[in-house]
Coordinates of C-alpha atoms in Angstrom, one line a residue:
M53 CA 159.7 119.6 113.2
G54 CA 158.8 122.2 110.5
N55 CA 157.3 119.4 108.3
T56 CA 155.2 118.2 111.3
I57 CA 153.8 121.7 111.8
H58 CA 153.1 122.1 108.1
R59 CA 151.2 118.8 108.0
S60 CA 149.2 119.8 111.1
L61 CA 148.2 123.1 109.7
V62 CA 147.1 121.5 106.4
L63 CA 145.1 119.0 108.3
I64 CA 143.4 121.7 110.4
L65 CA 142.6 123.7 107.3
F66 CA 141.1 120.6 105.7
V67 CA 138.9 119.9 108.7
M68 CA 137.8 123.5 108.9
C69 CA 136.8 123.5 105.2
L70 CA 134.7 120.4 105.7
N71 CA 133.1 121.3 109.0
G72 CA 132.8 125.1 108.8
S73 CA 131.4 125.6 105.4
T74 CA 127.8 125.2 104.4
N75 CA 128.3 127.3 101.3
A76 CA 128.6 124.9 98.4
D77 CA 130.8 127.3 96.4
S78 CA 133.4 128.1 99.0
V79 CA 135.6 124.9 98.6
R80 CA 135.3 122.7 95.6
P81 CA 136.2 119.1 96.1
S82 CA 138.7 119.2 93.2
E83 CA 140.6 122.1 94.9
I84 CA 141.4 120.2 98.1
H85 CA 145.0 118.8 98.2
L86 CA 147.0 117.2 100.9
N87 CA 150.7 116.5 100.2
G88 CA 150.2 117.0 96.5
S89 CA 147.4 114.4 96.2
D90 CA 143.9 115.2 95.0
I91 CA 141.1 114.2 97.4
N92 CA 137.7 113.6 96.0
I93 CA 134.8 114.2 98.3
L94 CA 131.1 113.5 97.6
I95 CA 128.8 116.2 98.9
L96 CA 125.1 115.4 99.4
Y97 CA 122.6 118.1 100.0
I98 CA 119.3 117.1 101.6
S99 CA 116.5 119.6 101.7
N100 CA 112.9 120.0 102.7
D101 CA 110.5 121.5 100.2
L102 CA 107.3 120.3 101.9
P103 CA 104.4 122.7 102.5
I104 CA 104.9 125.2 105.3
G105 CA 103.5 123.9 108.6
S106 CA 104.0 120.2 107.6
T107 CA 105.0 117.7 110.2
K108 CA 108.6 116.9 110.8
L109 CA 110.7 115.5 107.9
I110 CA 113.2 112.9 109.2
F111 CA 116.2 111.7 107.2
K112 CA 118.5 108.8 107.8
S113 CA 121.3 107.2 105.8
N114 CA 124.1 104.7 106.0
I115 CA 126.6 107.6 106.0
L116 CA 125.9 108.9 109.5
K117 CA 124.2 107.1 112.4
G118 CA 121.0 108.4 113.7
E119 CA 118.0 110.3 112.4
F120 CA 118.1 114.0 111.4
E121 CA 115.2 116.4 111.2
V122 CA 115.5 118.4 108.0
E123 CA 113.9 121.8 108.4
P124 CA 112.7 124.0 105.5
E125 CA 115.4 126.3 104.1
Q126 CA 118.1 124.6 106.3
P127 CA 119.5 121.8 104.1
L128 CA 121.4 119.0 105.7
T129 CA 124.9 118.5 104.1
Q130 CA 126.6 115.1 104.3
Y131 CA 130.2 114.4 103.1
A132 CA 130.9 110.9 101.9
N133 CA 133.2 108.7 99.9
F134 CA 132.1 107.4 96.5
D135 CA 130.7 104.1 97.6
V136 CA 127.0 103.2 97.2
H137 CA 124.9 105.0 99.9
V138 CA 121.2 104.6 100.7
G139 CA 118.8 107.1 102.3
E140 CA 115.4 107.3 103.7
F141 CA 112.9 110.1 104.4
N142 CA 110.0 109.7 106.8
W143 CA 107.1 112.2 106.8
K144 CA 103.7 111.8 108.4
L145 CA 103.0 108.1 108.1
L146 CA 104.9 107.9 104.8
S147 CA 108.4 106.7 103.9
A148 CA 110.7 106.9 100.9
K149 CA 113.8 104.7 100.6
F150 CA 116.2 105.4 97.8
D151 CA 119.8 105.2 96.5
L152 CA 121.3 108.3 97.9
Y153 CA 124.4 107.8 95.8
D154 CA 125.2 105.1 93.3
P155 CA 128.4 105.8 91.3
Q156 CA 127.0 103.9 88.2
L157 CA 124.0 106.3 88.1
E158 CA 125.6 109.6 89.0
G159 CA 128.0 110.0 86.1
G160 CA 131.0 111.3 88.1
H161 CA 129.0 114.2 89.7
Q162 CA 130.5 115.2 93.1
R163 CA 127.5 117.2 94.3
I164 CA 124.2 115.5 94.5
Y165 CA 121.0 117.3 95.6
W166 CA 117.9 115.6 97.1
T167 CA 114.7 117.3 98.2
A168 CA 111.5 116.0 99.7
R169 CA 108.3 117.4 98.3
E170 CA 104.6 116.5 98.8
E171 CA 104.7 114.5 95.5
G172 CA 107.8 112.5 96.4
I173 CA 111.6 112.7 96.4
Y174 CA 113.5 114.7 93.8
H175 CA 117.1 114.5 92.6
S176 CA 119.3 117.1 90.9
W177 CA 123.0 117.6 89.9
D178 CA 122.8 121.4 89.8
N179 CA 120.1 122.4 92.3
A180 CA 118.1 123.8 89.5
N181 CA 116.8 121.0 87.3
W182 CA 114.9 118.3 89.3
D183 CA 113.5 114.9 88.4
K184 CA 111.3 112.8 90.6
R185 CA 113.0 109.6 91.7
V186 CA 110.8 108.1 94.4
S187 CA 107.2 108.2 95.5
W188 CA 106.1 108.2 99.1
I189 CA 104.7 104.9 100.4
P190 CA 102.7 104.2 103.6
M191 CA 104.9 103.0 106.5

């Protein structure tokens, strides 16, 4: 019985860490352990750096079903496995489809940052150095 309680508490703690934390530095993927096993988790941050007052920015991916509005200064965080994932931004009458995560391109990084700007979609591994990956195209 003690072992069952221990496993339940560990599972609850794990779920709380995944769902309750939006601070990227509070729980590092390499620090999460269950029964002595390392668990690797991909964390994707999706943000809106479009001009203030812009129309809605919509994001969708093959990770979660549905469409999500990404508001300025309120990044969307998605947790995923290390399979290939695709994403799409829609803004005004423009669209941008891209490889949200491709293990062959990401070099083992576990945190990937994406942001939508007026000029297109930008990618970063550290949330400081950005490179443009995709341009907007008319829908």
